[in-house]
mmCIF file of C-alpha atoms in Angstrom:
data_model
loop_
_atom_site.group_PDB
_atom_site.id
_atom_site.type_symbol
_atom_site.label_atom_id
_atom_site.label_comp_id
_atom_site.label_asym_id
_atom_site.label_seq_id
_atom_site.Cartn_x
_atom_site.Cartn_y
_atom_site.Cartn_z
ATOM 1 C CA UNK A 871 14.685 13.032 -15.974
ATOM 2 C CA UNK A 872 12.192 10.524 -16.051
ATOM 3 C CA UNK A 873 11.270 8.795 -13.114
ATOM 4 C CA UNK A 874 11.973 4.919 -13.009
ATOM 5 C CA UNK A 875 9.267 2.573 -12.935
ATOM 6 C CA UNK A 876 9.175 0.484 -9.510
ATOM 7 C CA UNK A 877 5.867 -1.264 -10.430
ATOM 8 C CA UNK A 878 4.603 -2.920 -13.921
ATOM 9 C CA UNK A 879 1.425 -4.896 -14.624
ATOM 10 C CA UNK A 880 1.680 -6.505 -17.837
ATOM 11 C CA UNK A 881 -1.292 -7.848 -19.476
ATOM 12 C CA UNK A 882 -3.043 -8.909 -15.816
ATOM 13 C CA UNK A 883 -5.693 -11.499 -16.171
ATOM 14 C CA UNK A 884 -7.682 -13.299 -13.544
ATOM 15 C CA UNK A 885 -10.629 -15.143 -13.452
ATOM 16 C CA UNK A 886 -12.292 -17.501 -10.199
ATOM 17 C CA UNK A 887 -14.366 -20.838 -10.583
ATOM 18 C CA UNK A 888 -17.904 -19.955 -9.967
ATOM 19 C CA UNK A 889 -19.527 -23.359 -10.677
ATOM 20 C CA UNK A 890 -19.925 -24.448 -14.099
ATOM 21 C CA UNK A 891 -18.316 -21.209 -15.162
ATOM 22 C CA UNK A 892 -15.313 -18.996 -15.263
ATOM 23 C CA UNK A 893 -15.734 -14.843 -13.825
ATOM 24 C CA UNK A 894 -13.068 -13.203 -15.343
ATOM 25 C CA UNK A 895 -12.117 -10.485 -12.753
ATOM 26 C CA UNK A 896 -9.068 -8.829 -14.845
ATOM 27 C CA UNK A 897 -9.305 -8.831 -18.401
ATOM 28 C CA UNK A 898 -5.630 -7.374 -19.768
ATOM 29 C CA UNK A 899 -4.911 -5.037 -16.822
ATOM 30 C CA UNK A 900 -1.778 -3.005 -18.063
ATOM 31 C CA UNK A 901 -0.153 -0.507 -16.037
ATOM 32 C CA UNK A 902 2.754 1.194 -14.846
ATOM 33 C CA UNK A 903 3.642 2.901 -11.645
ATOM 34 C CA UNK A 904 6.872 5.152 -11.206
ATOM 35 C CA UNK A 905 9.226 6.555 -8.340
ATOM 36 C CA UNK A 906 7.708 9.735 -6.344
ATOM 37 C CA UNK A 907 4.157 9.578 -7.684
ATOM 38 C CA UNK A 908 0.888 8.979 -6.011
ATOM 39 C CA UNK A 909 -1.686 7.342 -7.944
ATOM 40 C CA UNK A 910 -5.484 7.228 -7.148
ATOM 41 C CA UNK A 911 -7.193 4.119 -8.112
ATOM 42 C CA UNK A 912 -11.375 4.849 -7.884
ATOM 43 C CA UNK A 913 -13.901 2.452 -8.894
ATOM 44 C CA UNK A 914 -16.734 1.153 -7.951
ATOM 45 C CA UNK A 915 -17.363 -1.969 -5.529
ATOM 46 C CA UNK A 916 -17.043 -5.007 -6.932
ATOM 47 C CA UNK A 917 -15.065 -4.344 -10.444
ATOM 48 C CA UNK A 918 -11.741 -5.619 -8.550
ATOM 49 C CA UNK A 919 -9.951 -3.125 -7.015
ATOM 50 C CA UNK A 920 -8.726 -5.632 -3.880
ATOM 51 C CA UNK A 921 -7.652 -8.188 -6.517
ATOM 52 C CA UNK A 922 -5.830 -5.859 -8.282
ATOM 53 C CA UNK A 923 -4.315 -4.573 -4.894
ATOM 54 C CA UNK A 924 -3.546 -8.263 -3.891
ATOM 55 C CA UNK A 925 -1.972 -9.353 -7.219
ATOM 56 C CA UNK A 926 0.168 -6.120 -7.500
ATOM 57 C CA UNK A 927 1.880 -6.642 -4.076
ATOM 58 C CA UNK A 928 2.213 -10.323 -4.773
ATOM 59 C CA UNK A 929 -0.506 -11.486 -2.269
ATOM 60 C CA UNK A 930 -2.197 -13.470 -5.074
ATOM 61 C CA UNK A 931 -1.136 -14.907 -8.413
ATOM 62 C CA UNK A 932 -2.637 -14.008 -11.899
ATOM 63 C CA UNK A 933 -4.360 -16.519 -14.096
ATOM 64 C CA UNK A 934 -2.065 -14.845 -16.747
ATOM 65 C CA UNK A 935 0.402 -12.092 -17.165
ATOM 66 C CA UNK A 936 3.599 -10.759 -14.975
ATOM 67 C CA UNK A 937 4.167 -8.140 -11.747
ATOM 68 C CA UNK A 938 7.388 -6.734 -12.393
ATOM 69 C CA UNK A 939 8.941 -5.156 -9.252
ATOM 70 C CA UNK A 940 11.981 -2.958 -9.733
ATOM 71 C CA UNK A 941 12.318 -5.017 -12.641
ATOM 72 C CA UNK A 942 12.273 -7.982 -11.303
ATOM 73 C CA UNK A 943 9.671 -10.295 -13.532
ATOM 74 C CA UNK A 944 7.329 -12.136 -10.522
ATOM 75 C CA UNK A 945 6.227 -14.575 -12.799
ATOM 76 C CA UNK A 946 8.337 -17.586 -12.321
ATOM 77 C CA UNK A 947 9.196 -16.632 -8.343
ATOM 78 C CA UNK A 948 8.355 -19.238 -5.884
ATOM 79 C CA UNK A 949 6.100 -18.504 -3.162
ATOM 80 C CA UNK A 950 8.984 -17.901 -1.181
ATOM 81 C CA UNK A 951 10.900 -15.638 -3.528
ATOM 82 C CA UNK A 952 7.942 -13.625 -3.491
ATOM 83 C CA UNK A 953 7.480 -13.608 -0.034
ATOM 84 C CA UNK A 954 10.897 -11.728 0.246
ATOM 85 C CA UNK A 955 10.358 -9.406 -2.656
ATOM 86 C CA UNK A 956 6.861 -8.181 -0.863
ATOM 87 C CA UNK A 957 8.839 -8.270 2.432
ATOM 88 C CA UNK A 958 11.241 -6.001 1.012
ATOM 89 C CA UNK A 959 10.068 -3.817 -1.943
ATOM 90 C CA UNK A 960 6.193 -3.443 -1.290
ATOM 91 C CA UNK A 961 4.602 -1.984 1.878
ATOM 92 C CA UNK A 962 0.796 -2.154 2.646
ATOM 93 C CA UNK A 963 -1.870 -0.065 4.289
ATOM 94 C CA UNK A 964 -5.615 -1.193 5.280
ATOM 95 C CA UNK A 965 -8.639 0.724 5.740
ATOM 96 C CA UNK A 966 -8.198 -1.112 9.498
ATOM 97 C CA UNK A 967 -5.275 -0.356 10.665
ATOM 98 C CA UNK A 968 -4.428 -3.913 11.852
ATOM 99 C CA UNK A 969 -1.901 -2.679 14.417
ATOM 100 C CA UNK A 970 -0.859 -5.312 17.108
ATOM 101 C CA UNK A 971 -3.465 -4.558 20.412
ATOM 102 C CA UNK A 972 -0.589 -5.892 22.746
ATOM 103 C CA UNK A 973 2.315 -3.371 21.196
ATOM 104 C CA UNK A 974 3.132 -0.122 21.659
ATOM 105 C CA UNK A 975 2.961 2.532 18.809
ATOM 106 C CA UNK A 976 6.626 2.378 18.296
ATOM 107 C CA UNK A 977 6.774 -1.868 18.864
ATOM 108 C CA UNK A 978 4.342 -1.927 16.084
ATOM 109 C CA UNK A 979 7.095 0.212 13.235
ATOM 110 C CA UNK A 980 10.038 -1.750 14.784
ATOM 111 C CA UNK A 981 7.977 -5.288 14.202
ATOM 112 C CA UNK A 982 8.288 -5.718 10.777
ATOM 113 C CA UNK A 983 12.203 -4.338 10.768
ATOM 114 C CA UNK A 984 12.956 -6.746 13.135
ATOM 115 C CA UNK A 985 12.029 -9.758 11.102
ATOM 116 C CA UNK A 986 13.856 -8.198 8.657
ATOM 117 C CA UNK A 987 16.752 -8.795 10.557
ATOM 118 C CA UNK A 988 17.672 -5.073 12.114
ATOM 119 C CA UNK A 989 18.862 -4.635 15.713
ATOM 120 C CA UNK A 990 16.490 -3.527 18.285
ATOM 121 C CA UNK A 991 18.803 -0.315 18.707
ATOM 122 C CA UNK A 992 18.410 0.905 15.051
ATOM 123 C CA UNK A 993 14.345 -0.226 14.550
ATOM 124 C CA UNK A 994 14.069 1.793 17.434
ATOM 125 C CA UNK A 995 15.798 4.301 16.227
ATOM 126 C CA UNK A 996 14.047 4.275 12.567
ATOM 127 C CA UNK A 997 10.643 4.291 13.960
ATOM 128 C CA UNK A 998 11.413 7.026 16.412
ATOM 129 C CA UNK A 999 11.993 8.989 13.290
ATOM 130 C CA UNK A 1000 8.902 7.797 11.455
ATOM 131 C CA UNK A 1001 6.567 8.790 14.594
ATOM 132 C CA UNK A 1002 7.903 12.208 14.475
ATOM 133 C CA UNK A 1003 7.512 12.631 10.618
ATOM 134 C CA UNK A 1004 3.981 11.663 11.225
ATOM 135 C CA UNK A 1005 3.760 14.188 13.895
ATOM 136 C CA UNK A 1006 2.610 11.708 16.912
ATOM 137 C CA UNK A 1007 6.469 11.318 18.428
ATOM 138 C CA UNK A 1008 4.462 11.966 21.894
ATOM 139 C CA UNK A 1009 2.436 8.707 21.061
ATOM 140 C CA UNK A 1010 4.804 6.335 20.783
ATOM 141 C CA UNK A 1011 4.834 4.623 24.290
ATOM 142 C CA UNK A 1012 0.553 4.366 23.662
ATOM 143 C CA UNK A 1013 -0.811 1.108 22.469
ATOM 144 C CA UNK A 1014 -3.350 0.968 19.688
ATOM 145 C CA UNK A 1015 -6.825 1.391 21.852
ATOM 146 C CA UNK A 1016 -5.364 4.188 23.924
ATOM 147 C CA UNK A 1017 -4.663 6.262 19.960
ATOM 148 C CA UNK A 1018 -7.358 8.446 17.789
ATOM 149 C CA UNK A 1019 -8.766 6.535 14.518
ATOM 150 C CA UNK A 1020 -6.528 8.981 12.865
ATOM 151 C CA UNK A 1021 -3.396 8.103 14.929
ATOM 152 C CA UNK A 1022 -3.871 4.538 14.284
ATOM 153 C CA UNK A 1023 -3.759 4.804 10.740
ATOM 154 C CA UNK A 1024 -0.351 7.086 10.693
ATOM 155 C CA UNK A 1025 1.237 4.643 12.887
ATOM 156 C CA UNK A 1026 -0.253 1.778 10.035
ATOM 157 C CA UNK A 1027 1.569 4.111 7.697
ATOM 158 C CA UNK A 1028 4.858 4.297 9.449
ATOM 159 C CA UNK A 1029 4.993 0.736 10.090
ATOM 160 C CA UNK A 1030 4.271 -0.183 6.273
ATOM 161 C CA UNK A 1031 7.186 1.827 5.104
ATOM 162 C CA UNK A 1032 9.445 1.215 7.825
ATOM 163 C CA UNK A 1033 11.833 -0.997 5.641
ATOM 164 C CA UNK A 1034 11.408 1.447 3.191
ATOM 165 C CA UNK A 1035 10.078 -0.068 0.207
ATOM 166 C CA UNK A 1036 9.984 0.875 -3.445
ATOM 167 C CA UNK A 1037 6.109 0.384 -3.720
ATOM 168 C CA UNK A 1038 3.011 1.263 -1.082
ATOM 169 C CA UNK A 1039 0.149 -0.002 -1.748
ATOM 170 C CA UNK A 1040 -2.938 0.969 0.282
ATOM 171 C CA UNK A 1041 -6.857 0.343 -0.134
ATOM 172 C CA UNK A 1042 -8.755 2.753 1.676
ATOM 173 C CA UNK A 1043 -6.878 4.400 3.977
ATOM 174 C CA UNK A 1044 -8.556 6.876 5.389
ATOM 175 C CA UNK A 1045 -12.459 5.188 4.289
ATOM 176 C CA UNK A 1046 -13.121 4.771 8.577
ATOM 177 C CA UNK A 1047 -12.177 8.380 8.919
ATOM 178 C CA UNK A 1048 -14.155 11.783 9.443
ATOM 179 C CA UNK A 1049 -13.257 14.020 6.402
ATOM 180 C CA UNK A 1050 -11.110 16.020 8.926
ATOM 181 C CA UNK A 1051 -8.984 13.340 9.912
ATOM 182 C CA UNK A 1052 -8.667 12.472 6.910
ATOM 183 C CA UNK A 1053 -7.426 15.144 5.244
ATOM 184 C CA UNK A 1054 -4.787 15.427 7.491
ATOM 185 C CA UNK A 1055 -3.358 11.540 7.235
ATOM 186 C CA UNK A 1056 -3.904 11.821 3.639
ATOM 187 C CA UNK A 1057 -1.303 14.568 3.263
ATOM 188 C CA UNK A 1058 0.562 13.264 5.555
ATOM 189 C CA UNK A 1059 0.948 9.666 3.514
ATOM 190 C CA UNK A 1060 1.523 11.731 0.423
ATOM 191 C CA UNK A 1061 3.904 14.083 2.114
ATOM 192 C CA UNK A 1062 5.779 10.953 3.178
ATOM 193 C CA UNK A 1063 5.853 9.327 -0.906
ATOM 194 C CA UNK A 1064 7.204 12.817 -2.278
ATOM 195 C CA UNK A 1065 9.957 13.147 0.367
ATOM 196 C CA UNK A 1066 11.172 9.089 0.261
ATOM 197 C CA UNK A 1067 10.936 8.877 -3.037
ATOM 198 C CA UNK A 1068 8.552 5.945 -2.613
ATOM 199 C CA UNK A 1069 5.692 5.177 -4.884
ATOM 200 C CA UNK A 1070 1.802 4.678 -3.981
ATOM 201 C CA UNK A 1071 -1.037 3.299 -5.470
ATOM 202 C CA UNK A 1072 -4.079 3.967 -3.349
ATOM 203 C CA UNK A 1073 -7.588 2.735 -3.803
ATOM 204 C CA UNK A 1074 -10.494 5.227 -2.504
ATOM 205 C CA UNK A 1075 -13.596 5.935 -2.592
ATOM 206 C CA UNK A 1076 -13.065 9.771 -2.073
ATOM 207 C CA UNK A 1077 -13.124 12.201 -5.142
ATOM 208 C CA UNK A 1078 -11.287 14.853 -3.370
ATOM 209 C CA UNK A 1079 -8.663 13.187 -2.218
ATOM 210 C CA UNK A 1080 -8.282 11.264 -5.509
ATOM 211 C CA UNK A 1081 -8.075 14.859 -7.386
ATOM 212 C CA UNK A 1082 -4.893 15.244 -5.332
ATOM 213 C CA UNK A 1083 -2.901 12.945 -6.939
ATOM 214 C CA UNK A 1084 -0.749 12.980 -9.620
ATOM 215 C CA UNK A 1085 -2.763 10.526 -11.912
ATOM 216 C CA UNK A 1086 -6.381 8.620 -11.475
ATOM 217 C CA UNK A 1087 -6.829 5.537 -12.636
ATOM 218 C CA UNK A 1088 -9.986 3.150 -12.726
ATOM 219 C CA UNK A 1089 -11.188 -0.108 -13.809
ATOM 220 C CA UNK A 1090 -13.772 -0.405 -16.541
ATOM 221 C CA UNK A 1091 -14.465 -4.110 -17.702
ATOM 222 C CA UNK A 1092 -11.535 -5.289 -16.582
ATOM 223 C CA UNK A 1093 -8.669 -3.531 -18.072
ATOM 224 C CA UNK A 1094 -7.346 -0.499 -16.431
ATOM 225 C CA UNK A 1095 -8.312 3.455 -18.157
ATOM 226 C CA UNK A 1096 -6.371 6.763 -16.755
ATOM 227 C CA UNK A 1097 -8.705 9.642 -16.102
#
């Protein structure tokens, strides 16, 4: 059966001011990202991997074109209605982990279930669940500075899926890592997509990792080519 598309870019165009003149960033990006796969996105610096991120998990507008999530069309959504659909469909992960300093491990996974609206009882409970799936249960009363680089970023990965979205999103995940380290939170993220049934797009600049994934994808003048 063919797995249902959670994520659509349709005809993605964006250009910034730069003076006098217009620098078109995305030039007719078109792509589509489906249920249980991982996608690799590699390109070089500077062709617009970020805005790509940023516009696909409606942190930034196009100039032109839609984001369809779980097909929804984003296009006409206010910045509120978007605000909820990224709140609830699309979960993010940093190269920096960006983890509350003044939280716990597990305060940091219950955080964004609580604005949700959960109970303390059952975010608890849920990111309980996601520290042991990530294999650092034991770490869960530690706050950020007292955890490895490599902890830190599988707690950042708990805590973006911990109202289970549809869509991850993550740009460089493991790019302040030793190759080790990450290794190991690399199959643990994809471990995590196969088994939830989530999807992930994830921006790197490491080959071997990227081979690991289902499908590459890269950026070449602006439009978006499968490798």
């Amino acid at each position: 059966m063919k797995q249902q598309a959670v994520l659509e870019l349709k005809n993605i165009r964006r250009s910034y001011g730069q003076g006098d003149q217009e620098l078109a960033i995305l030039k007719g990006a078109n792509f589509t990202l489906r249920s249980g796969e991982t996608v690799a996105l590699v390109a070089p610096s500077g062709t617009g991997k970020s805005t790509l991120l940023h516009i696909a998990g409606l942190l930034e507008r196009p100039s032109e074109g839609d984001v369809i999530v779980s097909g929804h069309s984003c296009a006409d959504m206010s910045d509120d209605e978007r605000t909820a659909v990224r709140r609830a469909e699309i979960g993010f992960v940093y190269q920096f982990h960006h983890l509350l300093p003044e939280f716990s491990a597990l305060e940091n996974i219950m955080m964004p279930q609580l604005i949700a609206g959960l109970s303390r009882k059952d975010a608890a409970e849920r990111a309980e669940q996601l520290l042991a799936y990530m294999r650092i249960g034991h770490r869960g009363t530690h706050r950020p500075a007292e955890l490895s680089g490599g902890e830190q970023q599988r707690v950042a990965i708990a805590r973006a899926v911990a109202n289970a979205p549809q869509v991850l999103l993550a740009d460089e995940p493991t790019g302040n890592l030793d190759p080790e380290t990450a290794g190991y939170v690399f199959d643990a993220l994809t471990a995590l997509v196969r088994q939830s049934g989530l999807a992930a797009m994830i921006a790197t600049h490491n080959h071997e990792l990227a081979s690991r994934m289902d499908r590459r994808i890269t950026l070449d003048e602006g439009r978006i080519l499968e490798f």
